[in-house]
mmCIF file of N, CA, C and O in Angstrom:
data_model
loop_
_atom_site.group_PDB
_atom_site.id
_atom_site.type_symbol
_atom_site.label_atom_id
_atom_site.label_comp_id
_atom_site.label_asym_id
_atom_site.label_seq_id
_atom_site.Cartn_x
_atom_site.Cartn_y
_atom_site.Cartn_z
ATOM 1 N N UNK L 1 17.170 1.808 -14.078
ATOM 2 C CA UNK L 1 16.369 1.486 -12.963
ATOM 3 C C UNK L 1 15.303 2.507 -12.563
ATOM 4 O O UNK L 1 15.127 3.504 -12.886
ATOM 5 N N UNK L 2 14.682 1.875 -12.229
ATOM 6 C CA UNK L 2 12.959 3.003 -11.557
ATOM 7 C C UNK L 2 12.533 2.782 -10.358
ATOM 8 O O UNK L 2 13.007 1.371 -9.706
ATOM 9 N N UNK L 3 11.946 3.519 -9.868
ATOM 10 C CA UNK L 3 12.004 4.194 -8.625
ATOM 11 C C UNK L 3 10.275 3.706 -8.765
ATOM 12 O O UNK L 3 9.862 4.485 -9.112
ATOM 13 N N UNK L 4 10.058 2.985 -7.163
ATOM 14 C CA UNK L 4 8.436 3.658 -7.537
ATOM 15 C C UNK L 4 8.168 3.400 -5.923
ATOM 16 O O UNK L 4 8.755 2.631 -5.067
ATOM 17 N N UNK L 5 6.645 4.337 -5.366
ATOM 18 C CA UNK L 5 6.565 4.465 -4.139
ATOM 19 C C UNK L 5 5.923 3.073 -3.596
ATOM 20 O O UNK L 5 5.104 2.562 -4.543
ATOM 21 N N UNK L 6 5.525 2.763 -2.636
ATOM 22 C CA UNK L 6 4.739 1.559 -1.954
ATOM 23 C C UNK L 6 3.214 1.841 -2.686
ATOM 24 O O UNK L 6 2.648 0.630 -3.026
ATOM 25 N N UNK L 7 3.016 3.098 -2.350
ATOM 26 C CA UNK L 7 1.441 3.376 -2.594
ATOM 27 C C UNK L 7 1.465 2.624 -4.625
ATOM 28 O O UNK L 7 0.609 2.009 -5.010
ATOM 29 N N UNK L 8 2.495 3.229 -5.522
ATOM 30 C CA UNK L 8 2.022 3.010 -6.856
ATOM 31 C C UNK L 8 2.391 1.231 -7.294
ATOM 32 O O UNK L 8 2.050 1.003 -8.165
ATOM 33 N N UNK L 9 3.360 0.546 -6.291
ATOM 34 C CA UNK L 9 3.048 -0.813 -6.445
ATOM 35 C C UNK L 9 2.078 -1.252 -6.131
ATOM 36 O O UNK L 9 1.640 -2.188 -6.474
ATOM 37 N N UNK L 10 1.421 -0.729 -4.951
ATOM 38 C CA UNK L 10 -0.142 -1.390 -4.685
ATOM 39 C C UNK L 10 -0.946 -1.174 -5.913
ATOM 40 O O UNK L 10 -1.417 -2.003 -5.896
ATOM 41 N N UNK L 11 -0.722 -0.405 -6.311
ATOM 42 C CA UNK L 11 -1.664 -0.112 -7.321
ATOM 43 C C UNK L 11 -1.811 -1.162 -8.962
ATOM 44 O O UNK L 11 -2.695 -0.990 -9.374
ATOM 45 N N UNK L 12 -0.542 -0.842 -8.942
ATOM 46 C CA UNK L 12 -0.404 -1.602 -9.828
ATOM 47 C C UNK L 12 -0.610 -3.242 -10.009
ATOM 48 O O UNK L 12 -0.920 -3.983 -11.024
ATOM 49 N N UNK L 13 0.022 -3.753 -8.207
ATOM 50 C CA UNK L 13 -0.545 -5.155 -8.215
ATOM 51 C C UNK L 13 -2.328 -5.149 -8.519
ATOM 52 O O UNK L 13 -2.794 -5.660 -9.268
ATOM 53 N N UNK L 14 -2.993 -4.119 -8.315
ATOM 54 C CA UNK L 14 -5.411 -3.996 -8.225
ATOM 55 C C UNK L 14 -5.062 -4.098 -9.960
ATOM 56 O O UNK L 14 -5.833 -5.024 -9.776
ATOM 57 N N UNK L 15 -4.045 -3.609 -10.352
ATOM 58 C CA UNK L 15 -4.353 -3.213 -12.089
ATOM 59 C C UNK L 15 -4.117 -4.703 -13.012
ATOM 60 O O UNK L 15 -4.972 -5.390 -13.292
ATOM 61 N N UNK L 16 -2.845 -5.225 -12.146
ATOM 62 C CA UNK L 16 -2.427 -7.159 -12.887
ATOM 63 C C UNK L 16 -3.563 -7.663 -12.052
ATOM 64 O O UNK L 16 -4.018 -8.816 -13.270
ATOM 65 N N UNK L 17 -4.363 -7.398 -11.501
ATOM 66 C CA UNK L 17 -5.080 -8.371 -10.613
ATOM 67 C C UNK L 17 -6.201 -8.366 -11.948
ATOM 68 O O UNK L 17 -7.231 -9.695 -12.088
ATOM 69 N N UNK L 18 -6.655 -7.205 -11.802
ATOM 70 C CA UNK L 18 -7.912 -6.732 -12.174
ATOM 71 C C UNK L 18 -7.779 -7.304 -13.846
ATOM 72 O O UNK L 18 -9.017 -7.614 -14.783
ATOM 73 N N UNK L 19 -6.852 -7.178 -14.744
ATOM 74 C CA UNK L 19 -6.303 -7.418 -16.194
ATOM 75 C C UNK L 19 -5.983 -8.973 -16.337
ATOM 76 O O UNK L 19 -6.131 -9.616 -17.238
ATOM 77 N N UNK L 20 -6.020 -10.146 -15.144
ATOM 78 C CA UNK L 20 -6.279 -11.314 -14.877
ATOM 79 C C UNK L 20 -4.544 -11.695 -15.337
ATOM 80 O O UNK L 20 -4.149 -12.490 -16.324
ATOM 81 N N UNK L 21 -3.540 -10.556 -14.756
ATOM 82 C CA UNK L 21 -2.316 -11.028 -15.446
ATOM 83 C C UNK L 21 -1.557 -11.010 -14.401
ATOM 84 O O UNK L 21 -0.332 -11.321 -14.086
ATOM 85 N N UNK L 22 -1.984 -11.204 -12.945
ATOM 86 C CA UNK L 22 -1.621 -11.295 -11.823
ATOM 87 C C UNK L 22 -0.782 -13.318 -11.390
ATOM 88 O O UNK L 22 -2.520 -13.655 -11.514
ATOM 89 N N UNK L 23 0.254 -13.582 -11.183
ATOM 90 C CA UNK L 23 0.526 -15.403 -11.604
ATOM 91 C C UNK L 23 -0.510 -15.401 -10.060
ATOM 92 O O UNK L 23 -0.880 -14.484 -9.051
ATOM 93 N N UNK L 24 -0.997 -16.142 -9.916
ATOM 94 C CA UNK L 24 -1.920 -17.322 -8.919
ATOM 95 C C UNK L 24 -1.194 -17.496 -7.043
ATOM 96 O O UNK L 24 -1.786 -16.764 -6.471
ATOM 97 N N UNK L 25 0.161 -17.234 -7.150
ATOM 98 C CA UNK L 25 0.842 -17.596 -6.328
ATOM 99 C C UNK L 25 1.067 -15.678 -5.439
ATOM 100 O O UNK L 25 1.231 -15.716 -4.529
ATOM 101 N N UNK L 26 1.326 -14.983 -6.800
ATOM 102 C CA UNK L 26 1.287 -13.875 -5.910
ATOM 103 C C UNK L 26 0.443 -13.237 -5.478
ATOM 104 O O UNK L 26 -0.041 -12.243 -4.562
ATOM 105 N N UNK L 27 -1.369 -13.639 -5.630
ATOM 106 C CA UNK L 27 -2.693 -13.418 -5.326
ATOM 107 C C UNK L 27 -2.631 -14.241 -4.253
ATOM 108 O O UNK L 27 -3.051 -13.427 -2.987
ATOM 109 N N UNK L 28 -2.179 -15.162 -4.119
ATOM 110 C CA UNK L 28 -2.008 -15.811 -2.657
ATOM 111 C C UNK L 28 -1.432 -15.255 -1.872
ATOM 112 O O UNK L 28 -1.710 -15.094 -0.939
ATOM 113 N N UNK L 29 -0.333 -14.836 -1.787
ATOM 114 C CA UNK L 29 0.929 -14.327 -0.882
ATOM 115 C C UNK L 29 0.053 -13.016 -0.600
ATOM 116 O O UNK L 29 -0.187 -12.506 0.758
ATOM 117 N N UNK L 30 -0.467 -12.535 -1.356
ATOM 118 C CA UNK L 30 -1.111 -10.855 -0.751
ATOM 119 C C UNK L 30 -2.350 -11.403 -0.480
ATOM 120 O O UNK L 30 -2.599 -10.023 0.520
ATOM 121 N N UNK L 31 -3.336 -12.324 -0.807
ATOM 122 C CA UNK L 31 -4.454 -12.531 -0.377
ATOM 123 C C UNK L 31 -4.336 -13.075 1.239
ATOM 124 O O UNK L 31 -5.201 -12.614 2.314
ATOM 125 N N UNK L 32 -2.694 -13.752 1.732
ATOM 126 C CA UNK L 32 -2.484 -14.113 2.798
ATOM 127 C C UNK L 32 -2.496 -12.611 4.066
ATOM 128 O O UNK L 32 -2.469 -13.422 4.796
ATOM 129 N N UNK L 33 -1.846 -11.927 3.718
ATOM 130 C CA UNK L 33 -1.824 -10.600 4.541
ATOM 131 C C UNK L 33 -3.401 -9.940 4.291
ATOM 132 O O UNK L 33 -2.854 -8.815 4.889
ATOM 133 N N UNK L 34 -4.048 -10.086 4.201
ATOM 134 C CA UNK L 34 -5.560 -9.272 4.117
ATOM 135 C C UNK L 34 -5.796 -8.352 2.744
ATOM 136 O O UNK L 34 -6.443 -7.241 3.050
ATOM 137 N N UNK L 35 -4.518 -8.564 1.740
ATOM 138 C CA UNK L 35 -4.754 -7.584 0.692
ATOM 139 C C UNK L 35 -6.016 -7.285 -0.064
ATOM 140 O O UNK L 35 -7.157 -8.058 0.156
ATOM 141 N N UNK L 36 -6.681 -6.143 -0.205
ATOM 142 C CA UNK L 36 -7.938 -5.538 -0.574
ATOM 143 C C UNK L 36 -7.513 -4.696 -1.757
ATOM 144 O O UNK L 36 -7.260 -4.284 -1.954
ATOM 145 N N UNK L 37 -8.234 -5.478 -2.332
ATOM 146 C CA UNK L 37 -8.110 -5.544 -4.216
ATOM 147 C C UNK L 37 -9.301 -4.569 -4.961
ATOM 148 O O UNK L 37 -8.861 -3.694 -5.397
ATOM 149 N N UNK L 38 -10.326 -4.841 -4.083
ATOM 150 C CA UNK L 38 -11.272 -3.730 -4.761
ATOM 151 C C UNK L 38 -11.423 -2.093 -4.097
ATOM 152 O O UNK L 38 -12.311 -2.587 -2.905
ATOM 153 N N UNK L 39 -10.543 -1.054 -4.046
ATOM 154 C CA UNK L 39 -11.058 -0.479 -3.085
ATOM 155 C C UNK L 39 -12.252 1.027 -3.086
ATOM 156 O O UNK L 39 -12.291 0.827 -4.799
ATOM 157 N N UNK L 40 -13.101 0.741 -2.594
ATOM 158 C CA UNK L 40 -14.331 1.862 -2.974
ATOM 159 C C UNK L 40 -14.336 3.175 -1.846
ATOM 160 O O UNK L 40 -13.909 3.201 -0.887
ATOM 161 N N UNK L 41 -14.943 3.980 -3.035
ATOM 162 C CA UNK L 41 -14.692 5.277 -2.170
ATOM 163 C C UNK L 41 -15.765 5.394 -0.770
ATOM 164 O O UNK L 41 -15.046 4.850 0.124
ATOM 165 N N UNK L 42 -16.679 5.684 -0.641
ATOM 166 C CA UNK L 42 -17.771 6.829 0.154
ATOM 167 C C UNK L 42 -18.684 5.151 0.651
ATOM 168 O O UNK L 42 -19.110 5.389 1.817
ATOM 169 N N UNK L 43 -18.730 4.605 0.034
ATOM 170 C CA UNK L 43 -19.508 2.941 0.433
ATOM 171 C C UNK L 43 -18.908 2.193 0.732
ATOM 172 O O UNK L 43 -19.340 0.827 1.261
ATOM 173 N N UNK L 44 -16.956 2.546 1.512
ATOM 174 C CA UNK L 44 -16.849 1.270 1.673
ATOM 175 C C UNK L 44 -17.011 1.476 3.149
ATOM 176 O O UNK L 44 -17.691 1.393 3.640
ATOM 177 N N UNK L 45 -16.981 -0.666 3.594
ATOM 178 C CA UNK L 45 -18.039 -0.846 4.516
ATOM 179 C C UNK L 45 -16.831 -0.341 5.779
ATOM 180 O O UNK L 45 -14.706 -0.438 5.913
ATOM 181 N N UNK L 46 -16.917 -0.330 6.943
ATOM 182 C CA UNK L 46 -16.314 0.121 7.962
ATOM 183 C C UNK L 46 -14.885 -0.542 8.147
ATOM 184 O O UNK L 46 -14.003 -0.118 8.726
ATOM 185 N N UNK L 47 -15.067 -2.453 7.887
ATOM 186 C CA UNK L 47 -14.068 -2.653 8.250
ATOM 187 C C UNK L 47 -12.658 -2.324 7.301
ATOM 188 O O UNK L 47 -11.639 -2.941 8.099
ATOM 189 N N UNK L 48 -13.385 -2.310 6.386
ATOM 190 C CA UNK L 48 -12.057 -1.749 4.932
ATOM 191 C C UNK L 48 -11.848 -0.277 5.572
ATOM 192 O O UNK L 48 -10.201 -0.436 5.396
ATOM 193 N N UNK L 49 -12.195 0.414 5.954
ATOM 194 C CA UNK L 49 -11.592 1.270 6.152
ATOM 195 C C UNK L 49 -10.528 1.324 7.460
ATOM 196 O O UNK L 49 -9.624 2.132 7.167
ATOM 197 N N UNK L 50 -11.098 1.057 8.369
ATOM 198 C CA UNK L 50 -9.845 0.276 9.601
ATOM 199 C C UNK L 50 -8.927 -0.222 8.972
ATOM 200 O O UNK L 50 -8.091 -0.240 9.306
ATOM 201 N N UNK L 51 -9.299 -0.906 7.898
ATOM 202 C CA UNK L 51 -7.601 -1.749 7.630
ATOM 203 C C UNK L 51 -7.222 -0.604 6.636
ATOM 204 O O UNK L 51 -6.097 -0.784 7.263
ATOM 205 N N UNK L 52 -7.030 0.056 6.060
ATOM 206 C CA UNK L 52 -6.503 1.072 5.279
ATOM 207 C C UNK L 52 -6.250 1.867 6.498
ATOM 208 O O UNK L 52 -5.297 2.513 6.178
ATOM 209 N N UNK L 53 -6.648 2.421 7.310
ATOM 210 C CA UNK L 53 -6.174 3.083 8.524
ATOM 211 C C UNK L 53 -5.223 2.906 9.771
ATOM 212 O O UNK L 53 -4.167 3.291 9.280
ATOM 213 N N UNK L 54 -5.192 1.620 9.433
ATOM 214 C CA UNK L 54 -4.583 0.847 10.491
ATOM 215 C C UNK L 54 -2.998 0.576 9.619
ATOM 216 O O UNK L 54 -2.327 0.151 10.615
ATOM 217 N N UNK L 55 -3.210 0.364 8.778
ATOM 218 C CA UNK L 55 -2.045 0.050 7.210
ATOM 219 C C UNK L 55 -1.095 1.670 7.336
ATOM 220 O O UNK L 55 0.050 1.497 7.966
ATOM 221 N N UNK L 56 -2.533 2.563 7.260
ATOM 222 C CA UNK L 56 -1.191 4.379 7.596
ATOM 223 C C UNK L 56 -0.856 3.942 8.742
ATOM 224 O O UNK L 56 -0.018 5.136 8.528
ATOM 225 N N UNK L 57 -1.535 3.638 10.113
ATOM 226 C CA UNK L 57 -1.047 4.325 10.976
ATOM 227 C C UNK L 57 0.795 3.432 11.005
ATOM 228 O O UNK L 57 1.296 3.463 12.165
ATOM 229 N N UNK L 58 0.214 1.749 10.730
ATOM 230 C CA UNK L 58 1.903 1.087 10.977
ATOM 231 C C UNK L 58 2.761 2.070 9.720
ATOM 232 O O UNK L 58 3.930 2.536 10.262
ATOM 233 N N UNK L 59 2.682 2.848 8.948
ATOM 234 C CA UNK L 59 3.674 3.153 8.196
ATOM 235 C C UNK L 59 4.212 4.477 8.674
ATOM 236 O O UNK L 59 4.879 4.845 9.024
ATOM 237 N N UNK L 60 2.922 5.277 9.261
ATOM 238 C CA UNK L 60 3.706 6.667 10.396
ATOM 239 C C UNK L 60 4.285 5.832 11.331
ATOM 240 O O UNK L 60 5.710 6.800 11.914
ATOM 241 N N UNK L 61 3.926 4.779 11.940
ATOM 242 C CA UNK L 61 4.903 4.609 13.286
ATOM 243 C C UNK L 61 6.674 4.321 12.487
ATOM 244 O O UNK L 61 7.156 4.294 13.441
ATOM 245 N N UNK L 62 6.581 3.906 11.493
ATOM 246 C CA UNK L 62 7.861 3.030 11.033
ATOM 247 C C UNK L 62 8.844 4.314 10.597
ATOM 248 O O UNK L 62 9.473 4.435 10.955
ATOM 249 N N UNK L 63 7.687 5.175 9.924
ATOM 250 C CA UNK L 63 8.131 7.073 9.485
ATOM 251 C C UNK L 63 9.063 7.433 11.485
ATOM 252 O O UNK L 63 10.054 8.090 11.049
ATOM 253 N N UNK L 64 8.187 7.006 12.144
ATOM 254 C CA UNK L 64 8.407 8.273 12.937
ATOM 255 C C UNK L 64 9.581 7.106 13.823
ATOM 256 O O UNK L 64 10.953 8.458 13.944
ATOM 257 N N UNK L 65 9.888 5.698 13.837
ATOM 258 C CA UNK L 65 10.575 5.213 14.231
ATOM 259 C C UNK L 65 12.393 5.377 13.063
ATOM 260 O O UNK L 65 13.222 5.801 14.007
ATOM 261 N N UNK L 66 12.185 5.231 12.431
ATOM 262 C CA UNK L 66 13.567 6.362 11.894
ATOM 263 C C UNK L 66 13.600 7.157 11.334
ATOM 264 O O UNK L 66 14.779 7.581 11.740
ATOM 265 N N UNK L 67 12.720 8.200 11.517
ATOM 266 C CA UNK L 67 13.071 9.814 11.751
ATOM 267 C C UNK L 67 12.738 10.641 12.725
ATOM 268 O O UNK L 67 13.036 11.809 13.174
ATOM 269 N N UNK L 68 11.995 9.837 13.631
ATOM 270 C CA UNK L 68 12.197 10.288 15.034
ATOM 271 C C UNK L 68 11.433 11.473 15.783
ATOM 272 O O UNK L 68 11.911 12.547 16.175
ATOM 273 N N UNK L 69 10.660 11.576 14.416
ATOM 274 C CA UNK L 69 9.469 12.471 14.398
ATOM 275 C C UNK L 69 8.068 12.284 13.509
ATOM 276 O O UNK L 69 8.668 11.221 12.725
ATOM 277 N N UNK L 70 7.238 13.046 13.632
ATOM 278 C CA UNK L 70 5.690 12.013 12.752
ATOM 279 C C UNK L 70 5.566 13.455 11.940
ATOM 280 O O UNK L 70 4.555 13.665 11.223
ATOM 281 N N UNK L 71 6.725 14.318 11.550
ATOM 282 C CA UNK L 71 5.976 15.458 10.368
ATOM 283 C C UNK L 71 6.394 14.964 9.017
ATOM 284 O O UNK L 71 7.211 15.089 8.725
ATOM 285 N N UNK L 72 5.693 14.025 8.668
ATOM 286 C CA UNK L 72 5.970 13.861 7.422
ATOM 287 C C UNK L 72 5.233 14.644 6.607
ATOM 288 O O UNK L 72 4.370 15.693 6.213
ATOM 289 N N UNK L 73 6.333 14.808 5.366
ATOM 290 C CA UNK L 73 6.161 15.398 4.251
ATOM 291 C C UNK L 73 5.253 15.320 3.520
ATOM 292 O O UNK L 73 4.706 13.945 3.467
ATOM 293 N N UNK L 74 4.231 15.983 3.144
ATOM 294 C CA UNK L 74 3.488 15.552 1.816
ATOM 295 C C UNK L 74 3.035 14.697 0.765
ATOM 296 O O UNK L 74 2.820 14.161 0.311
ATOM 297 N N UNK L 75 4.453 14.941 -0.046
ATOM 298 C CA UNK L 75 4.945 14.305 -0.934
ATOM 299 C C UNK L 75 6.284 13.447 -0.578
ATOM 300 O O UNK L 75 7.326 13.393 -0.694
ATOM 301 N N UNK L 76 6.189 12.442 0.062
ATOM 302 C CA UNK L 76 6.397 11.289 0.690
ATOM 303 C C UNK L 76 6.992 9.836 -0.471
ATOM 304 O O UNK L 76 7.824 9.123 0.350
ATOM 305 N N UNK L 77 7.028 10.269 -1.655
ATOM 306 C CA UNK L 77 8.177 9.270 -2.436
ATOM 307 C C UNK L 77 8.929 8.626 -1.880
ATOM 308 O O UNK L 77 9.272 7.164 -2.086
ATOM 309 N N UNK L 78 10.222 9.977 -1.543
ATOM 310 C CA UNK L 78 11.350 9.234 -1.573
ATOM 311 C C UNK L 78 11.608 8.362 -0.733
ATOM 312 O O UNK L 78 12.285 7.585 -0.079
ATOM 313 N N UNK L 79 10.989 8.804 0.796
ATOM 314 C CA UNK L 79 11.031 7.924 1.870
ATOM 315 C C UNK L 79 10.343 6.488 2.121
ATOM 316 O O UNK L 79 11.067 5.953 2.472
ATOM 317 N N UNK L 80 9.166 6.479 1.166
ATOM 318 C CA UNK L 80 8.522 4.967 1.297
ATOM 319 C C UNK L 80 9.186 4.449 -0.620
ATOM 320 O O UNK L 80 7.820 3.943 -0.778
ATOM 321 N N UNK L 81 9.655 4.663 -0.826
ATOM 322 C CA UNK L 81 10.200 4.449 -2.312
ATOM 323 C C UNK L 81 10.951 2.890 -2.434
ATOM 324 O O UNK L 81 11.942 3.028 -1.203
ATOM 325 N N UNK L 82 11.520 2.745 -3.389
ATOM 326 C CA UNK L 82 11.613 1.250 -4.075
ATOM 327 C C UNK L 82 12.822 0.703 -4.957
ATOM 328 O O UNK L 82 11.951 1.296 -5.857
ATOM 329 N N UNK L 83 13.988 0.953 -5.011
ATOM 330 C CA UNK L 83 14.694 1.079 -6.023
ATOM 331 C C UNK L 83 14.571 -0.766 -6.930
ATOM 332 O O UNK L 83 15.018 -1.551 -5.901
ATOM 333 N N UNK L 84 14.276 -0.751 -7.919
ATOM 334 C CA UNK L 84 13.806 -1.742 -8.510
ATOM 335 C C UNK L 84 15.014 -1.669 -9.762
ATOM 336 O O UNK L 84 15.612 -1.138 -10.295
#
């Protein structure tokens, strides 16, 4: 049994894509939701930054819905983890 956070899973998908080992079906599914394959640092366009910001806002809203507060611990791996 392996536990991965959502962030770890997302990074793994990017690595598989970069190494050409992610199936075309999975690429298509991720593309259909606007997945960003190449995160850039300070050179990101505003649209990409907004996309990432909106994702984080959605995660925060879900956290608030589940826990009835927004005091998210700095290490939230347990909160947003998936058991595999």
